[in-house]
Short mmCIF file of C-alpha atoms in Angstrom, two decimals:
data_model
loop_
_atom_site.label_atom_id
_atom_site.label_comp_id
_atom_site.label_asym_id
_atom_site.label_seq_id
_atom_site.Cartn_x
_atom_site.Cartn_y
_atom_site.Cartn_z
CA MET A 1 -0.16 -0.17 -0.21
CA GLU A 2 1.48 3.67 -1.01
CA ARG A 3 1.89 6.54 1.44
CA ARG A 4 -0.45 9.19 1.43
CA SER A 5 0.51 12.08 0.10
CA ALA A 6 0.60 14.61 2.87
CA LEU A 7 2.30 18.04 1.88
CA LYS A 8 1.84 18.52 -2.05
CA ASN A 9 3.73 22.27 -2.22
CA ILE A 10 6.28 23.78 0.56
CA GLY A 11 5.69 27.23 0.10
CA GLY A 12 8.62 29.41 1.12
CA LEU A 13 8.33 26.72 4.09
CA LEU A 14 12.51 25.84 4.02
CA LEU A 15 13.35 29.67 3.55
CA ALA A 16 15.76 31.38 6.21
CA PRO A 17 17.52 33.74 4.98
CA SER A 18 18.21 35.40 7.44
CA LEU A 19 19.45 32.02 10.29
CA ALA A 20 22.73 30.26 10.17
CA LEU A 21 22.26 27.23 10.52
CA GLY A 22 23.95 26.32 13.50
CA ASN A 23 24.15 28.03 16.82
CA THR A 24 26.17 29.40 18.70
CA THR A 25 27.54 28.77 22.59
CA PRO A 26 29.39 29.64 23.97
CA ALA A 27 33.30 28.48 25.60
CA ALA A 28 31.89 26.76 28.53
CA LYS A 29 31.16 22.71 29.18
CA PRO A 30 28.06 21.48 28.21
CA SER A 31 24.83 20.75 31.17
CA LEU A 32 23.96 18.14 29.19
CA ARG A 33 25.60 15.61 26.05
CA ILE A 34 23.71 13.34 24.30
CA ALA A 35 24.39 10.59 21.62
CA HIS A 36 21.16 10.37 19.25
CA ILE A 37 21.43 6.51 17.73
CA THR A 38 18.24 6.19 15.14
CA ASP A 39 17.89 3.35 13.22
CA VAL A 40 20.13 0.63 13.97
CA HIS A 41 17.49 -2.23 11.96
CA LEU A 42 20.10 -4.67 14.50
CA LYS A 43 19.24 -7.60 13.08
CA ASP A 44 21.80 -10.93 12.62
CA LYS A 45 22.31 -10.38 9.78
CA PHE A 46 25.43 -8.48 7.77
CA ASP A 47 27.52 -8.23 10.55
CA ALA A 48 25.01 -5.56 11.82
CA PRO A 49 25.38 -7.33 15.73
CA ALA A 50 29.52 -6.80 15.54
CA ARG A 51 29.15 -2.39 14.26
CA PHE A 52 26.96 -1.98 16.41
CA THR A 53 28.78 -3.02 18.86
CA ARG A 54 31.61 -0.91 17.88
CA CYS A 55 28.89 2.40 17.91
CA LEU A 56 28.34 1.74 21.09
CA HIS A 57 31.97 1.73 22.39
CA HIS A 58 32.65 4.62 19.78
CA LEU A 59 30.38 6.76 21.21
CA GLN A 60 31.18 6.13 25.33
CA GLN A 61 34.88 6.93 24.92
CA GLN A 62 33.93 10.43 23.87
CA THR A 63 36.25 13.45 25.58
CA PRO A 64 33.84 14.82 27.18
CA LYS A 65 31.68 11.96 28.45
CA VAL A 66 28.29 11.12 27.04
CA ASP A 67 25.80 12.03 29.97
CA MET A 68 23.29 9.38 27.91
CA VAL A 69 22.03 8.33 24.60
CA LEU A 70 19.34 8.67 22.80
CA ASN A 71 18.03 6.48 20.69
CA GLY A 72 15.06 7.73 17.51
CA GLY A 73 13.81 4.21 17.18
CA ASP A 74 14.00 1.62 14.18
CA ILE A 75 15.86 -0.01 17.09
CA VAL A 76 14.98 -3.07 15.53
CA PHE A 77 15.52 -4.17 11.51
CA ASP A 78 11.42 -5.21 10.98
CA MET A 79 8.43 -5.35 13.04
CA ASN A 80 5.92 -5.57 9.59
CA LYS A 81 4.75 -8.80 8.66
CA GLU A 82 6.76 -11.06 10.49
CA THR A 83 6.22 -14.37 12.42
CA ILE A 84 6.34 -13.83 16.49
CA GLY A 85 9.96 -16.05 16.81
CA THR A 86 11.62 -14.00 13.83
CA ILE A 87 11.02 -10.60 16.06
CA ASN A 88 11.46 -12.09 18.98
CA ASP A 89 15.30 -13.06 17.83
CA GLN A 90 15.39 -10.03 17.14
CA TRP A 91 14.40 -8.15 19.94
CA LYS A 92 16.10 -10.55 22.30
CA LEU A 93 19.89 -9.63 20.27
CA VAL A 94 18.74 -5.74 20.84
CA GLN A 95 18.44 -6.48 25.20
CA ASN A 96 21.78 -8.48 24.60
CA ILE A 97 24.14 -5.80 22.66
CA MET A 98 22.80 -3.18 24.79
CA LYS A 99 22.99 -4.65 28.68
CA ASN A 100 26.89 -5.96 27.67
CA GLU A 101 27.90 -3.20 25.35
CA CYS A 102 26.42 0.17 26.38
CA SER A 103 26.56 1.04 29.97
CA LEU A 104 25.15 5.09 29.30
CA PRO A 105 21.34 5.08 30.04
CA VAL A 106 19.20 5.40 27.24
CA HIS A 107 15.57 6.44 26.42
CA TYR A 108 13.73 5.22 22.92
CA CYS A 109 11.01 6.45 20.81
CA LEU A 110 9.00 3.87 18.73
CA GLY A 111 9.50 3.41 14.78
CA ASN A 112 7.92 2.10 12.34
CA HIS A 113 9.33 -0.60 12.55
CA ASP A 114 9.65 -1.69 15.25
CA ILE A 115 5.33 -2.05 15.42
CA TRP A 116 4.14 -5.51 14.29
CA TRP A 117 1.23 -4.82 11.26
CA TYR A 118 0.83 -8.34 10.66
CA GLU A 119 -2.43 -8.46 9.07
CA ASP A 120 -3.52 -11.59 9.50
CA ASP A 121 -3.19 -11.49 13.95
CA LYS A 122 -5.13 -8.26 14.26
CA GLY A 123 -6.65 -10.34 17.56
CA GLN A 124 -2.44 -11.26 19.12
CA ALA A 125 -1.60 -9.09 23.11
CA ILE A 126 1.03 -8.38 21.35
CA TYR A 127 -0.41 -6.46 17.94
CA GLY A 128 0.57 -2.84 16.99
CA LYS A 129 2.78 -1.07 19.90
CA LYS A 130 2.28 -3.56 23.47
CA TYR A 131 5.43 -5.31 21.91
CA ALA A 132 7.97 -2.51 21.72
CA LEU A 133 5.87 -1.02 24.76
CA ASP A 134 6.33 -3.96 26.71
CA LYS A 135 10.46 -4.73 25.67
CA LEU A 136 11.25 -0.88 26.07
CA GLN A 137 8.98 -1.07 30.27
CA LEU A 138 7.65 2.08 28.38
CA VAL A 139 3.92 2.87 29.41
CA LYS A 140 3.51 4.67 26.98
CA PRO A 141 5.14 5.71 23.33
CA TYR A 142 5.49 9.56 24.75
CA TYR A 143 6.42 10.25 28.45
CA SER A 144 9.07 13.91 28.37
CA MET A 145 11.92 14.01 31.31
CA VAL A 146 14.44 16.67 33.30
CA LYS A 147 17.64 16.61 32.47
CA ASN A 148 20.00 19.19 33.98
CA GLY A 149 17.74 22.09 33.00
CA TRP A 150 16.83 20.47 30.01
CA LYS A 151 13.57 19.51 28.81
CA VAL A 152 13.48 16.62 26.51
CA ILE A 153 10.60 15.56 25.04
CA VAL A 154 10.32 12.22 23.70
CA LEU A 155 7.43 11.59 20.65
CA ASP A 156 5.69 9.07 19.70
CA SER A 157 5.53 9.83 15.16
CA VAL A 158 4.10 6.53 13.50
CA HIS A 159 0.15 6.28 13.03
CA LEU A 160 -1.32 3.80 10.94
CA ASP A 161 -2.95 5.59 8.09
CA ILE A 162 -6.52 6.05 8.42
CA ASP A 163 -7.26 3.10 5.95
CA ASN A 164 -5.41 0.59 9.23
CA THR A 165 -2.98 -0.71 6.54
CA TRP A 166 0.06 1.76 6.42
CA TYR A 167 1.79 3.78 8.70
CA ILE A 168 1.64 8.21 8.07
CA GLY A 169 3.18 10.28 10.31
CA LYS A 170 1.33 12.44 12.51
CA LEU A 171 0.95 12.43 16.40
CA GLY A 172 -3.20 12.81 16.50
CA GLU A 173 -5.33 14.55 18.51
CA GLU A 174 -4.92 12.76 21.77
CA GLN A 175 -1.23 13.27 21.85
CA LEU A 176 -1.19 17.38 20.31
CA ASN A 177 -3.20 18.53 23.15
CA TRP A 178 -0.88 16.42 25.46
CA LEU A 179 2.19 18.15 23.84
CA ASN A 180 0.85 20.92 24.67
CA ASP A 181 -0.07 20.84 27.77
CA GLU A 182 3.74 19.37 28.56
CA LEU A 183 4.83 23.12 26.90
CA LYS A 184 2.68 25.32 29.22
CA ALA A 185 3.19 24.02 32.07
CA THR A 186 7.03 24.27 31.12
CA ASP A 187 8.72 26.77 32.36
CA ALA A 188 9.33 29.76 30.07
CA CYS A 189 12.39 29.47 30.77
CA MET A 190 14.14 25.90 30.53
CA PRO A 191 14.91 25.24 27.22
CA VAL A 192 13.31 22.58 25.61
CA MET A 193 14.79 19.12 22.88
CA VAL A 194 12.19 16.80 21.22
CA MET A 195 12.62 13.55 19.71
CA SER A 196 10.95 12.25 17.45
CA HIS A 197 11.87 9.38 15.04
CA ILE A 198 9.49 10.53 11.64
CA PRO A 199 10.34 14.43 10.38
CA ILE A 200 8.60 17.20 12.40
CA LEU A 201 10.15 19.46 8.64
CA THR A 202 12.77 18.70 6.98
CA ALA A 203 14.15 19.46 2.81
CA LEU A 204 16.10 15.57 2.28
CA LEU A 205 12.08 15.04 0.68
CA MET A 206 13.58 16.93 -2.22
CA ILE A 207 16.19 15.23 -3.11
CA GLU A 208 15.47 12.55 -5.65
CA ASP A 209 16.39 11.98 -9.22
CA ASP A 210 14.40 12.98 -12.49
CA ILE A 211 12.42 15.15 -10.01
CA VAL A 212 11.33 18.96 -12.77
CA ASN A 213 9.86 20.53 -10.89
CA LYS A 214 7.56 18.63 -9.37
CA TRP A 215 7.86 16.29 -5.32
CA THR A 216 5.77 14.22 -4.16
CA MET A 217 6.11 14.27 0.11
CA LEU A 218 4.85 10.89 0.95
CA GLY A 219 2.93 10.72 4.89
CA GLY A 220 5.59 8.57 5.48
CA ASP A 221 8.51 10.48 4.57
CA MET A 222 7.39 13.34 7.09
CA HIS A 223 4.09 14.71 9.36
CA THR A 224 1.47 15.47 7.99
CA ASP A 225 1.06 17.92 11.27
CA THR A 226 3.96 20.02 10.37
CA ALA A 227 2.12 22.81 10.53
CA LYS A 228 0.42 22.05 14.39
CA ILE A 229 3.07 21.29 15.39
CA ILE A 230 5.74 24.59 13.74
CA ASN A 231 2.29 26.90 15.59
CA LEU A 232 2.33 25.20 18.55
CA PHE A 233 5.89 25.39 19.29
CA TYR A 234 5.80 29.55 17.63
CA GLN A 235 3.57 29.95 21.03
CA HIS A 236 6.71 28.59 22.66
CA PRO A 237 9.68 29.62 21.62
CA ASN A 238 11.95 27.77 25.07
CA VAL A 239 11.36 24.65 21.92
CA LYS A 240 14.88 24.79 20.57
CA LEU A 241 16.04 21.16 18.85
CA CYS A 242 13.90 18.69 17.58
CA VAL A 243 16.08 15.82 16.30
CA SER A 244 15.08 12.78 14.10
CA GLY A 245 16.26 10.30 12.08
CA HIS A 246 14.43 7.80 10.13
CA LEU A 247 15.14 8.03 6.66
CA HIS A 248 18.73 7.02 7.40
CA MET A 249 20.14 10.64 5.81
CA ARG A 250 21.03 13.88 7.78
CA ASP A 251 20.00 17.69 7.39
CA LYS A 252 19.71 20.74 8.95
CA VAL A 253 16.37 23.22 8.96
CA VAL A 254 15.77 25.91 11.18
CA TYR A 255 12.18 27.92 10.66
CA ASN A 256 11.31 29.95 13.62
CA ASN A 257 14.54 29.61 15.27
CA VAL A 258 14.14 26.32 16.32
CA THR A 259 16.24 23.75 14.58
CA TYR A 260 14.60 20.25 13.69
CA LEU A 261 18.10 17.82 12.62
CA CYS A 262 17.51 14.24 10.55
CA ASN A 263 20.15 12.96 11.86
CA GLY A 264 21.79 9.21 10.16
CA ALA A 265 21.00 6.28 10.64
CA VAL A 266 23.27 3.83 12.29
CA SER A 267 23.02 0.67 10.07
CA GLY A 268 23.99 3.70 6.83
CA ALA A 269 21.94 1.89 3.80
CA TRP A 270 20.43 -0.96 6.04
CA TRP A 271 23.71 -2.17 6.70
CA GLU A 272 24.74 -1.97 2.77
CA GLY A 273 26.97 1.33 2.94
CA ASN A 274 25.92 4.67 2.65
CA ARG A 275 22.75 6.44 2.21
CA ARG A 276 23.20 8.33 -1.01
CA GLU A 277 25.99 10.25 0.63
CA THR A 278 25.40 9.99 4.96
CA ALA A 279 26.68 7.67 5.65
CA PRO A 280 26.48 5.43 8.96
CA GLY A 281 27.10 6.82 11.65
CA TYR A 282 25.29 9.25 14.79
CA GLY A 283 25.25 12.72 16.20
CA LEU A 284 26.69 14.32 19.03
CA ILE A 285 24.51 16.82 20.47
CA ASP A 286 26.35 19.17 23.55
CA LEU A 287 23.02 21.08 25.58
CA TYR A 288 24.15 24.34 27.39
CA ALA A 289 22.27 26.07 30.36
CA ASP A 290 21.85 29.03 28.23
CA GLY A 291 19.93 27.38 25.18
CA THR A 292 22.46 26.64 22.62
CA PHE A 293 23.65 23.32 21.56
CA GLU A 294 25.64 22.14 19.71
CA GLU A 295 25.38 19.04 17.39
CA LYS A 296 27.47 17.47 15.19
CA TYR A 297 27.54 13.96 13.25
CA VAL A 298 30.19 11.55 13.65
CA ASN A 299 30.90 8.65 11.25
CA TYR A 300 32.15 5.78 13.85
#
C-alpha cells in the first residue's frame, strides 16, 4: 500500500535566509551531552551486531563523556508482518547488546519498524506497539523528562493511515493535546529538545533523482501535521531543537528559531553501505544552560 501524499506544495516553508544553520555557544562546559542514535535496524545479519557494538563503544569513548543516549527508533530490523519467532530473536539481540556493551542510560522512541502490523493477527495481545513498549518498559510511546536544566520530550510519530494498512507521520489529537499541556507546564526559561522518529520538518524529501519542477512528499516520510506542531512551537520560544531519523540521511532546517535536525542512520543503508551521501553514524549534541547547543554528526 502506498503511503499517502501529505504535502504537495511547501511554498516558502523552508526558507530562512536570515538564520545560520547552527547555534553559537559560549566556551563553557555543556550541561548535557547526548548521543543520538537512530535507525539501528538490528538483526543477526550483515555483521550488524558487531558493527552496532563498535558504534556503542565509539560514542562511549567521546570526550567529554556522553551523559545519555537517545535512541530515535527503528531499533530492530523489522517487525512488519514478521513471525513472532523472528521478532523475538531481533529483540533478544537488542537486549543482549545493550546490556553487555552500553553502560549509559538510554531513552527510546518507536520507529515504524518497531511496530507489529501483521494483518492476519490483529487479535494478538501484542499487536501494534504493545510488544515493543513492553520490551522497552514504557507505559506510553510518548513522554518527557528533565535532565540538567533541559526538558527532553519524546514523541510518538508513527500511526496507522486511515485505511489501517500502512503508516503516516503525525501525533494525533490526544498526543497533540498532551504536547500542548506539556509545553504550557514547562517553565518558559527552561529550554526544550524534542525527539521524534519521523522528521517534523526536513528538506531531504526534495532529494530525488529525475525530478523536474515537482516533488511528492509522502505522509510516511515527514509529519502530516507539521503546520500544527510548528505553530505550537512558535507559542513556546523555549523549544530549541528537534531531532529525528527515519530517512537515513542527514540535514538541518532552521525555521522560526527552531532547529530541525535529521540525523543519519547507525545502519547507513540498512547495513549495506551509505544512504546516498550519508555514511553510517550518530549525532553528538551538547546542550548548554543558556538554551544554546552544538551538534555534529560522527562516523564511527
